[in-house]
Amino acid sequence: MAADSRESPLSFISRRSPVVSLHGAVASSQPLATEVGVRILKAGGNAADAAVAVAACLNITEPCSTGIGGDAFCLFYDAEKKIVKGINGSGRAPSKLTLDLLKSKGVVKSGDNHLPYNSAHSVTVPGAAAAWCDTVEQFGSGKLSMRDILQPAIDLAKQGFPVHPLAAYFWNNCCSCLKNPANKHGSDMLLNGQPPRAGDVMMMPLLAATFEELCSKGKDGFYKGRIAKAIVDVVQEHGGLLSLEDLEQHHSTFDQPICTSYRGINVWEMPPNGQGITALLALNILEGFDIKGMVHNSSEYLHTVIEALSLSFADTLWYNADPSKVNVPVNGLLSKEHAAKRRALIKPDRALGSYQRGSPFSGSDTVYFSVVDDQGNACSFINSNYTNFGTGLVPEGCGFTLQNRGANFSLRPDHPNVLEPMKRPYHTIIPGMATQGDSGELYACFGVMGGFMQPQGHVQVLLNMIDFGMDPQQALDVPRFCINSKGQELGSVFLEEGISGVVAKELMELGHKITHPVSGHDRSVFGRGQIITRKRAPCKSGPNRDVYWSGSDPRADGLAIGL
């Protein structure tokens, strides 16, 4: 009989060593997906090929977090050229969707901050399928076809796979949208009408068929024909306005990543509409503090980092939007002068409490995974439905749910991120990459998933490694904080179990609104990360060798495997 993990507590009672390897590594939130990534590397694929294979497998093993009905972003480190490139695979709002129309239909009312998460109007064009194809075409080895890359996921979907404990918990926790009688095909994502339990064997033949079409027809297999029609039909049946033309016109963009230097390390993020700029701004602010001289997770340390991130969010929750529609002052936000102004606001003896945006002008769920190959190339990849199963809407015969990323648009007419036709929303999913400032060599391929936790996670794991010398597994293991964001408004600060009660009390005395301790399955608020770092190490005979150190977040089912 399968074990039931639905109500079992989530406790951290074991330890993990970092995985140390010579010929690359794969780290993801699902063991089966990690193994598939390793298999692709062994078959001659590179980091980009393996990343797409992992993305497809995670759609099967963890559909309550990710899928081809969502969006994806990719950062790729080219080891030969020592450059970082990026793909923005986020979709756009339907061409006929306007704020005035939603108000006239009563979908949006005065005072609403965002679209309902389960509304068909929150479905933006799914960008993941195009991002997968573009990642292979632009960054792949050229040795493997899309069929080679997706076949392991197709086999898993057809032959069945055992569901892992945390995936089972969240599958059950957010399955009400699938059981809704109005969602005619929601049962395609269930096992005999119920969410699978840990250890149950789940099959997803309809998703396998979707992947087959992507193999045989490329992007047209998703954005035209049967699948496209099924997507449009289910959205329109529920009142949405997505059209076949919206799908046909979709394309990824190949964006130049943005970067800042922190203590000699260049940290790379995707530019807006992604929120990676939040992490970079916070690092610029923190650069002026003696972080290394503070006690890790002390009240002094946490207060400083919380304030820096809060000020950073205050800026980017306003300015971050689709740069093809509005002017996003990226250079101003990332200038050291702007960071100095924001840093000067931080007081050591009290929290600001109210965080207002500055002037930079001069004149719930996701999967993240990391892959590094034997040539030293790295692929930082993130794929998401946004909240759990997204809208939960399942296109007929397709085997996946549609995202609700449109819920991240602002409904304020004066806001840069206001909902508009063919506009990309503020996007929470962000892959990360870091290189050595002097040589351009890879330092880390990293990421932490989890909505607005993501830039907070990026900053915390980077500080753990750069300032406190932790290895990737240690950097992921230690307790984290999360500034709560509801409706894009900053709220209380969650402290994970393991941060002392004394520290929590001291932070409250400084004026922070603290929720402590956060434990069990509620730890999901702190996100789930994967990290692979590169170090040069002496060898007994011959020149120094590249050694890869990998870590996988204990808050997920996953693991890292080295080659």
Coordinates of C-alpha atoms in Angstrom, one line a residue:
M1 CA 0.0 0.0 0.0
A2 CA 1.3 3.4 -1.0
A3 CA 2.4 5.7 1.8
D4 CA 0.2 8.8 2.5
S5 CA 2.3 11.9 2.9
R6 CA -0.6 14.3 2.8
E7 CA -0.6 15.1 6.5
S8 CA 2.8 13.9 7.5
P9 CA 5.1 16.6 9.0
L10 CA 8.1 17.9 7.0
S11 CA 11.0 17.6 9.3
F12 CA 14.7 18.0 8.6
I13 CA 16.3 15.1 10.3
S14 CA 19.1 14.1 7.9
R15 CA 22.0 15.8 6.3
R16 CA 23.4 15.9 2.8
S17 CA 27.0 16.4 1.7
P18 CA 27.6 18.4 -1.4
V19 CA 27.9 16.3 -4.6
V20 CA 31.5 16.8 -5.9
S21 CA 32.3 15.7 -9.5
L22 CA 34.7 16.2 -12.4
H23 CA 32.5 15.9 -15.5
G24 CA 29.5 18.1 -14.9
A25 CA 26.3 17.8 -12.7
V26 CA 22.6 18.0 -12.7
A27 CA 20.5 19.3 -9.8
S28 CA 16.7 19.4 -9.8
S29 CA 13.7 19.0 -7.4
Q30 CA 12.9 15.5 -8.6
P31 CA 15.3 12.5 -8.6
L32 CA 13.8 11.0 -11.8
A33 CA 14.2 14.3 -13.6
T34 CA 17.8 14.7 -12.4
E35 CA 18.6 11.2 -13.6
V36 CA 17.2 11.9 -17.1
G37 CA 19.4 15.0 -17.3
V38 CA 22.5 12.9 -16.5
R39 CA 21.4 10.4 -19.1
I40 CA 21.2 13.2 -21.8
L41 CA 24.7 14.4 -20.8
K42 CA 26.1 10.8 -21.1
A43 CA 24.4 10.5 -24.6
G44 CA 26.5 13.4 -25.8
G45 CA 24.1 16.3 -25.1
N46 CA 25.3 19.5 -23.5
A47 CA 23.9 21.5 -20.6
A48 CA 21.1 23.1 -22.7
D49 CA 19.9 19.7 -24.1
A50 CA 19.9 18.2 -20.6
A51 CA 18.0 21.2 -19.2
V52 CA 15.1 20.8 -21.7
A53 CA 15.0 17.1 -20.9
V54 CA 14.7 17.9 -17.2
A55 CA 12.0 20.5 -17.8
A56 CA 9.9 17.9 -19.7
C57 CA 10.3 15.3 -17.0
L58 CA 9.4 17.8 -14.2
N59 CA 6.2 18.5 -16.1
I60 CA 5.3 14.8 -15.6
T61 CA 6.6 14.2 -12.1
E62 CA 5.7 17.6 -10.6
P63 CA 2.8 19.1 -12.6
C64 CA 1.5 20.9 -9.5
S65 CA 4.5 23.3 -10.0
T66 CA 5.4 23.4 -13.7
G67 CA 4.5 22.4 -17.2
I68 CA 4.4 23.1 -20.9
G69 CA 1.2 25.1 -20.2
G70 CA 3.4 27.7 -18.4
D71 CA 6.4 29.9 -19.1
A72 CA 10.2 29.4 -18.9
F73 CA 13.4 31.4 -18.7
C74 CA 16.9 30.3 -19.5
L75 CA 20.4 31.6 -18.9
F76 CA 23.2 29.8 -20.7
Y77 CA 26.9 30.1 -20.0
D78 CA 29.1 29.4 -23.0
A79 CA 32.4 28.1 -21.5
E80 CA 34.4 28.6 -24.7
K81 CA 33.4 32.2 -25.2
K82 CA 32.9 32.9 -21.4
I83 CA 29.7 34.8 -22.1
V84 CA 26.1 34.5 -20.7
K85 CA 23.1 34.5 -23.0
G86 CA 19.4 34.5 -22.2
I87 CA 16.0 33.4 -23.5
N88 CA 12.8 35.0 -22.2
G89 CA 10.1 32.4 -22.7
S90 CA 7.2 34.3 -21.1
G91 CA 3.9 34.7 -22.9
R92 CA 1.8 37.8 -23.5
A93 CA -1.8 38.7 -22.7
P94 CA -4.5 38.1 -25.3
S95 CA -4.7 40.7 -28.0
K96 CA -8.3 41.5 -27.1
L97 CA -8.0 41.7 -23.3
T98 CA -8.2 45.2 -21.9
L99 CA -8.8 46.6 -18.4
D100 CA -11.9 48.5 -19.6
L101 CA -13.4 45.3 -21.0
L102 CA -12.8 43.4 -17.7
K103 CA -14.4 46.2 -15.7
S104 CA -17.4 46.3 -18.0
K105 CA -17.9 42.6 -17.5
G106 CA -17.6 42.9 -13.8
V107 CA -14.5 40.6 -13.7
V108 CA -12.5 43.5 -12.2
K109 CA -14.0 45.7 -9.5
S110 CA -12.7 48.9 -7.9
G111 CA -10.0 48.1 -5.3
D112 CA -9.0 44.8 -6.9
N113 CA -5.2 44.4 -7.0
H114 CA -5.0 41.6 -9.5
L115 CA -7.1 39.2 -11.7
P116 CA -8.5 36.2 -9.9
Y117 CA -6.0 33.4 -10.0
N118 CA -8.5 30.9 -11.3
S119 CA -9.9 33.1 -14.0
A120 CA -9.5 32.2 -17.7
H121 CA -8.6 35.9 -18.2
S122 CA -5.3 35.2 -16.2
V123 CA -4.2 32.8 -18.9
T124 CA -1.4 34.3 -20.9
V125 CA 0.1 32.6 -24.0
P126 CA 2.1 29.6 -22.7
G127 CA 5.7 30.3 -23.6
A128 CA 7.4 27.1 -22.3
A129 CA 7.1 25.0 -25.5
A130 CA 8.8 27.7 -27.6
A131 CA 11.5 28.3 -24.9
W132 CA 12.3 24.5 -24.9
C133 CA 12.7 24.5 -28.7
D134 CA 14.7 27.7 -28.8
T135 CA 17.0 26.6 -26.0
V136 CA 17.9 23.5 -28.0
E137 CA 18.2 25.4 -31.3
Q138 CA 20.3 28.3 -29.9
F139 CA 22.4 26.6 -27.2
G140 CA 22.2 22.9 -27.7
S141 CA 25.0 20.6 -28.8
G142 CA 23.5 19.8 -32.2
K143 CA 24.2 16.1 -31.5
L144 CA 20.7 15.3 -30.2
S145 CA 17.3 15.8 -31.8
M146 CA 14.2 17.1 -29.9
R147 CA 13.0 13.5 -30.1
D148 CA 16.2 12.3 -28.3
I149 CA 15.8 14.9 -25.7
L150 CA 12.1 14.4 -25.0
Q151 CA 11.9 10.6 -25.3
P152 CA 12.8 9.9 -21.6
A153 CA 9.9 12.2 -20.5
I154 CA 7.6 10.5 -23.1
D155 CA 8.6 7.1 -21.7
L156 CA 7.9 8.2 -18.1
A157 CA 4.5 9.5 -19.1
K158 CA 3.5 6.4 -21.0
Q159 CA 5.0 3.7 -18.7
G160 CA 4.3 5.4 -15.4
F161 CA 6.4 6.8 -12.6
P162 CA 6.2 6.7 -8.8
V163 CA 5.1 9.9 -7.2
H164 CA 7.5 11.4 -4.7
P165 CA 6.3 12.5 -1.2
L166 CA 6.4 16.3 -1.5
A167 CA 5.0 16.2 -5.0
A168 CA 2.2 14.1 -3.7
Y169 CA 1.5 16.5 -0.8
F170 CA 1.2 19.5 -3.1
W171 CA -0.7 17.6 -5.7
N172 CA -3.3 16.8 -3.1
N173 CA -3.2 20.3 -1.5
C174 CA -4.0 22.1 -4.7
C175 CA -6.2 19.7 -6.6
S176 CA -9.6 21.3 -6.0
C177 CA -9.3 23.1 -9.4
L178 CA -8.9 19.7 -11.1
K179 CA -12.0 18.3 -9.3
N180 CA -14.2 21.3 -10.3
P181 CA -17.0 19.8 -12.4
A182 CA -16.7 22.9 -14.7
N183 CA -13.2 21.8 -15.5
K184 CA -14.2 18.9 -17.8
H185 CA -10.8 17.5 -18.3
G186 CA -9.3 18.1 -14.9
S187 CA -9.4 14.4 -14.1
D188 CA -6.7 13.8 -16.8
M189 CA -4.3 15.0 -14.1
L190 CA -5.7 12.7 -11.4
L191 CA -5.4 9.0 -10.6
N192 CA -8.9 7.4 -10.6
G193 CA -10.4 10.7 -9.8
Q194 CA -8.0 11.5 -6.9
P195 CA -4.6 13.0 -6.5
P196 CA -1.9 10.3 -6.4
R197 CA -0.3 9.5 -3.0
A198 CA 3.4 9.1 -2.4
G199 CA 4.5 5.9 -4.1
D200 CA 1.5 5.6 -6.4
V201 CA 2.3 5.0 -10.0
M202 CA 1.0 7.8 -12.3
M203 CA 0.7 7.7 -16.0
M204 CA 0.1 10.7 -18.3
P205 CA -0.4 9.4 -21.8
L206 CA -2.1 12.6 -23.1
L207 CA 1.0 14.6 -22.1
A208 CA 3.1 12.1 -23.8
A209 CA 1.1 12.7 -27.0
T210 CA 1.6 16.5 -26.6
F211 CA 5.4 15.9 -26.4
E212 CA 5.2 13.7 -29.4
E213 CA 3.8 16.5 -31.5
L214 CA 6.5 18.9 -30.3
C215 CA 9.0 16.3 -31.5
S216 CA 7.5 15.8 -34.9
K217 CA 6.3 19.3 -35.7
G218 CA 8.4 21.6 -33.6
K219 CA 6.9 24.8 -32.2
D220 CA 4.0 24.6 -34.8
G221 CA 3.0 21.4 -33.1
F222 CA 2.1 23.4 -30.0
Y223 CA 1.1 26.9 -31.3
K224 CA -0.9 25.7 -34.3
G225 CA -3.2 22.7 -35.0
R226 CA -4.8 20.4 -32.5
I227 CA -3.1 21.6 -29.3
A228 CA -3.5 25.3 -30.0
K229 CA -7.2 24.7 -30.7
A230 CA -7.7 22.8 -27.5
I231 CA -6.0 25.6 -25.5
V232 CA -8.2 28.3 -27.1
D233 CA -11.3 26.2 -26.7
V234 CA -10.9 25.6 -23.0
V235 CA -10.0 29.3 -22.3
Q236 CA -13.0 30.6 -24.3
E237 CA -15.3 28.0 -22.7
H238 CA -14.5 29.7 -19.4
G239 CA -15.0 33.2 -20.6
G240 CA -11.4 34.0 -21.7
L241 CA -10.3 35.8 -24.9
L242 CA -7.2 34.0 -25.9
S243 CA -7.3 33.3 -29.7
L244 CA -5.5 31.1 -32.2
E245 CA -3.9 34.2 -33.6
D246 CA -2.4 35.0 -30.1
L247 CA -0.8 31.6 -30.1
E248 CA 0.5 31.8 -33.7
Q249 CA 2.1 35.1 -33.0
H250 CA 4.0 34.0 -29.9
H251 CA 7.8 34.1 -29.9
S252 CA 10.5 34.0 -27.3
T253 CA 12.9 36.9 -27.1
F254 CA 16.7 36.5 -26.9
D255 CA 17.5 39.1 -24.2
Q256 CA 21.0 40.3 -23.1
P257 CA 21.2 39.4 -19.4
I258 CA 21.8 42.1 -16.9
C259 CA 24.6 42.0 -14.4
T260 CA 26.1 43.6 -11.3
S261 CA 29.4 43.0 -9.6
Y262 CA 29.3 41.9 -5.9
R263 CA 32.7 41.4 -4.2
G264 CA 34.4 40.4 -7.5
I265 CA 31.7 38.1 -8.6
N266 CA 29.5 39.1 -11.6
V267 CA 25.9 38.1 -11.0
W268 CA 23.7 37.6 -14.0
E269 CA 19.9 37.8 -14.2
M270 CA 17.3 38.1 -17.0
P271 CA 16.2 41.7 -17.6
P272 CA 12.6 42.9 -17.0
N273 CA 9.9 41.8 -17.3
G274 CA 11.6 39.3 -15.0
Q275 CA 12.3 40.3 -11.4
G276 CA 16.0 39.3 -11.3
I277 CA 16.8 43.0 -11.2
T278 CA 15.4 43.0 -7.6
A279 CA 18.3 40.7 -6.5
L280 CA 20.9 42.8 -8.3
L281 CA 19.7 46.0 -6.7
A282 CA 19.7 44.4 -3.3
L283 CA 23.3 43.1 -3.8
N284 CA 24.4 46.6 -4.8
I285 CA 22.9 48.0 -1.6
L286 CA 24.4 45.2 0.5
E287 CA 27.9 45.7 -1.0
G288 CA 28.3 48.8 1.2
F289 CA 27.9 46.7 4.4
D290 CA 30.5 44.5 6.2
I291 CA 28.3 41.4 5.8
K292 CA 31.2 39.0 6.4
G293 CA 31.8 40.7 9.7
M294 CA 28.3 40.0 10.9
V295 CA 27.1 36.7 12.6
H296 CA 25.1 34.7 10.1
N297 CA 21.4 34.8 10.7
S298 CA 21.9 37.2 13.6
S299 CA 19.4 40.0 14.1
E300 CA 22.0 42.5 12.7
Y301 CA 22.5 40.4 9.6
L302 CA 18.8 39.6 9.0
H303 CA 17.8 43.2 9.6
T304 CA 20.3 44.5 7.1
V305 CA 19.4 42.1 4.4
I306 CA 15.6 42.4 5.0
E307 CA 15.9 46.2 4.7
A308 CA 18.0 46.0 1.5
L309 CA 15.5 43.6 -0.2
S310 CA 12.5 45.6 1.0
L311 CA 13.9 48.8 -0.6
S312 CA 14.8 46.9 -3.7
F313 CA 11.2 45.5 -4.0
A314 CA 9.8 48.9 -3.4
D315 CA 11.5 50.0 -6.6
T316 CA 11.0 47.0 -8.8
L317 CA 7.4 46.3 -7.8
W318 CA 6.7 49.7 -9.5
Y319 CA 9.2 50.0 -12.3
N320 CA 9.5 46.3 -13.4
A321 CA 7.3 45.7 -16.5
D322 CA 7.4 44.7 -20.1
P323 CA 10.1 46.9 -21.7
S324 CA 8.6 46.6 -25.1
K325 CA 5.5 48.5 -23.8
V326 CA 7.0 51.0 -21.2
N327 CA 10.3 52.6 -20.3
V328 CA 12.0 50.5 -17.6
P329 CA 14.9 52.4 -16.1
V330 CA 17.3 49.4 -15.9
N331 CA 20.5 51.4 -15.9
G332 CA 19.3 53.8 -13.3
L333 CA 18.1 51.0 -11.0
L334 CA 21.4 49.2 -11.3
S335 CA 23.6 52.2 -10.9
K336 CA 25.9 52.2 -7.8
E337 CA 24.7 55.8 -7.2
H338 CA 21.1 54.7 -6.9
A339 CA 22.1 51.9 -4.5
A340 CA 24.0 54.3 -2.4
K341 CA 20.9 56.5 -2.0
R342 CA 18.8 53.5 -1.0
R343 CA 21.6 52.2 1.4
A344 CA 21.6 55.5 3.2
L345 CA 18.0 54.9 4.3
I346 CA 18.8 51.8 6.3
K347 CA 19.1 52.4 10.0
P348 CA 20.9 49.9 12.2
D349 CA 18.5 50.4 15.2
R350 CA 15.1 50.3 13.5
A351 CA 13.2 49.1 10.5
L352 CA 11.9 51.6 8.1
G353 CA 8.4 50.1 8.2
S354 CA 7.2 51.9 5.1
Y355 CA 9.2 51.3 1.9
Q356 CA 8.7 53.9 -0.8
R357 CA 10.1 53.6 -4.3
G358 CA 13.1 55.7 -5.2
S359 CA 13.9 57.7 -8.3
P360 CA 16.3 55.7 -10.5
F361 CA 16.1 58.1 -13.5
S362 CA 19.3 59.8 -14.4
G363 CA 18.3 63.0 -16.4
S364 CA 3.1 29.8 -6.1
D365 CA 5.0 27.5 -7.5
T366 CA 7.8 26.8 -9.9
V367 CA 10.6 24.4 -10.7
Y368 CA 14.2 25.5 -11.0
F369 CA 17.1 23.3 -12.0
S370 CA 20.8 23.6 -12.9
V371 CA 23.0 21.7 -15.3
V372 CA 26.7 21.9 -16.1
D373 CA 28.3 19.7 -18.7
D374 CA 31.8 18.3 -19.2
Q375 CA 32.8 21.3 -21.4
G376 CA 32.0 23.7 -18.6
N377 CA 28.8 25.1 -20.2
A378 CA 26.0 25.8 -17.7
C379 CA 22.3 26.1 -18.1
S380 CA 20.2 27.8 -15.5
F381 CA 16.6 27.0 -16.3
I382 CA 13.2 27.8 -14.6
N383 CA 9.7 26.7 -15.6
S384 CA 6.4 27.6 -14.0
N385 CA 2.6 27.5 -14.0
Y386 CA 2.8 30.4 -11.5
T387 CA 0.5 29.1 -8.6
N388 CA 0.5 25.4 -8.3
F389 CA -1.6 24.0 -11.3
G390 CA -2.0 27.6 -12.6
T391 CA -5.7 28.1 -13.5
G392 CA -6.1 24.4 -13.4
L393 CA -7.7 24.5 -16.8
V394 CA -6.8 21.4 -18.8
P395 CA -7.1 21.5 -22.7
E396 CA -8.8 18.5 -24.1
G397 CA -6.5 15.6 -25.0
C398 CA -3.4 17.5 -23.9
G399 CA -2.5 16.4 -20.4
F400 CA -1.4 19.7 -18.9
T401 CA -2.8 22.7 -17.1
L402 CA -2.7 26.3 -18.2
Q403 CA -0.8 28.9 -16.2
N404 CA -2.3 32.0 -14.5
R405 CA 0.6 34.3 -15.0
G406 CA -1.7 37.2 -16.0
A407 CA -2.7 37.5 -12.4
N408 CA 0.6 39.3 -11.9
F409 CA -0.5 42.3 -14.0
S410 CA -1.4 45.5 -12.0
L411 CA -5.0 46.7 -12.3
R412 CA -4.0 50.3 -11.6
P413 CA -4.3 52.3 -14.9
D414 CA -1.2 54.5 -13.9
H415 CA 1.0 51.5 -13.1
P416 CA 3.8 50.6 -15.6
N417 CA 2.8 46.9 -15.2
V418 CA -0.9 47.6 -15.9
L419 CA -2.7 44.9 -17.9
E420 CA -2.6 45.7 -21.7
P421 CA -3.2 43.6 -24.8
M422 CA -0.1 41.6 -26.0
K423 CA 1.9 42.7 -23.0
R424 CA 4.1 40.5 -20.8
P425 CA 3.3 40.7 -17.0
Y426 CA 5.8 41.3 -14.2
H427 CA 7.4 37.8 -14.0
T428 CA 8.6 36.2 -10.8
I429 CA 10.6 33.3 -12.2
I430 CA 14.3 34.0 -12.5
P431 CA 17.3 31.8 -13.3
G432 CA 20.6 32.9 -11.9
M433 CA 24.2 32.7 -13.1
A434 CA 27.5 34.0 -11.6
T435 CA 30.9 34.3 -13.1
Q436 CA 34.3 35.4 -11.9
G437 CA 34.8 39.1 -12.4
D438 CA 38.4 38.9 -13.4
S439 CA 38.5 35.8 -15.6
G440 CA 34.9 35.3 -16.8
E441 CA 35.0 31.7 -15.6
L442 CA 31.9 30.1 -14.2
Y443 CA 31.4 30.7 -10.5
A444 CA 27.8 29.3 -10.0
C445 CA 24.8 28.2 -11.9
F446 CA 22.0 28.7 -9.3
G447 CA 18.4 29.5 -8.6
V448 CA 15.7 29.5 -5.9
M449 CA 12.1 29.1 -7.0
G450 CA 9.0 30.4 -5.2
G451 CA 7.1 33.5 -6.4
F452 CA 8.4 36.7 -4.8
M453 CA 10.8 34.6 -2.7
Q454 CA 13.0 34.1 -5.7
P455 CA 15.2 37.3 -5.6
Q456 CA 15.3 36.9 -1.8
G457 CA 16.5 33.4 -2.2
H458 CA 19.1 34.4 -4.8
V459 CA 20.5 37.0 -2.4
Q460 CA 20.6 34.8 0.6
V461 CA 22.3 31.8 -1.1
L462 CA 24.9 34.1 -2.7
L463 CA 25.7 35.8 0.6
N464 CA 26.0 32.4 2.1
M465 CA 28.6 31.3 -0.4
I466 CA 30.4 34.6 -1.2
D467 CA 30.5 36.2 2.3
F468 CA 30.3 33.1 4.6
G469 CA 32.2 30.6 2.5
M470 CA 29.5 27.9 2.5
D471 CA 29.4 25.1 -0.1
P472 CA 26.3 24.9 -2.2
Q473 CA 24.5 22.3 0.0
Q474 CA 25.2 24.3 3.1
A475 CA 24.0 27.5 1.4
L476 CA 20.7 25.8 0.7
D477 CA 20.3 24.0 4.0
V478 CA 20.5 26.9 6.4
P479 CA 17.2 28.6 7.5
R480 CA 16.0 31.5 5.4
F481 CA 13.6 34.4 5.7
C482 CA 10.9 35.5 3.3
I483 CA 9.4 39.0 3.0
N484 CA 5.7 38.3 2.5
S485 CA 4.2 39.9 -0.6
K486 CA 0.4 39.9 -1.0
G487 CA -0.9 41.7 -4.0
Q488 CA 2.6 43.0 -4.6
E489 CA 2.5 44.8 -1.3
L490 CA 5.3 44.2 1.2
G491 CA 4.1 42.6 4.5
S492 CA 5.4 40.6 7.4
V493 CA 8.6 38.7 7.4
F494 CA 8.6 34.9 7.8
L495 CA 11.5 33.3 9.7
E496 CA 12.2 29.6 9.1
E497 CA 12.5 27.2 12.0
G498 CA 16.1 27.1 13.0
I499 CA 16.4 30.9 13.3
S500 CA 16.4 31.4 17.1
G501 CA 13.6 32.9 19.0
V502 CA 16.0 35.4 20.5
V503 CA 16.7 36.7 17.0
A504 CA 13.0 36.8 16.2
K505 CA 12.4 38.9 19.3
E506 CA 15.2 41.3 18.5
L507 CA 13.9 41.8 15.0
M508 CA 10.4 42.6 16.4
E509 CA 12.0 45.1 18.7
L510 CA 13.5 46.8 15.7
G511 CA 10.1 47.2 14.2
H512 CA 9.8 44.2 11.8
K513 CA 6.5 42.3 11.6
I514 CA 7.7 38.8 12.3
T515 CA 6.1 35.4 11.8
H516 CA 8.2 32.7 13.6
P517 CA 8.9 29.8 13.5
V518 CA 7.6 28.7 10.1
S519 CA 8.0 24.9 9.9
G520 CA 6.6 21.7 8.3
H521 CA 5.1 22.0 4.9
D522 CA 4.8 25.7 5.4
R523 CA 8.5 25.8 4.7
S524 CA 7.5 25.9 1.0
V525 CA 7.3 29.7 1.4
F526 CA 11.1 29.8 1.4
G527 CA 11.4 28.3 -2.0
R528 CA 13.5 25.4 -3.3
G529 CA 16.9 25.9 -4.8
Q530 CA 19.6 24.1 -6.8
I531 CA 23.2 25.2 -7.0
I532 CA 26.3 24.0 -9.0
T533 CA 29.6 25.8 -8.4
R534 CA 32.9 25.4 -10.2
K535 CA 36.3 25.5 -8.5
R536 CA 39.8 24.9 -9.7
A537 CA 41.5 22.2 -7.7
P538 CA 45.1 20.7 -7.6
C539 CA 45.6 17.3 -9.2
K540 CA 48.4 14.9 -8.0
S541 CA 49.8 14.7 -11.6
G542 CA 49.1 17.2 -14.2
P543 CA 47.4 20.7 -14.2
N544 CA 44.7 21.8 -11.9
R545 CA 41.2 20.5 -12.7
D546 CA 37.7 21.9 -12.7
V547 CA 35.6 20.4 -9.9
Y548 CA 31.9 20.9 -9.6
W549 CA 30.2 21.2 -6.3
S550 CA 26.5 20.7 -6.3
G551 CA 23.6 21.1 -3.8
S552 CA 19.9 20.4 -3.9
D553 CA 17.3 22.0 -1.6
P554 CA 16.1 19.8 1.3
R555 CA 12.7 21.5 1.0
A556 CA 12.0 19.5 -2.1
D557 CA 12.1 15.8 -3.2
G558 CA 15.2 16.3 -5.4
L559 CA 18.9 15.7 -5.5
A560 CA 22.0 16.5 -7.4
I561 CA 24.0 13.9 -9.4
G562 CA 27.5 14.4 -10.6
L563 CA 29.3 12.9 -13.5

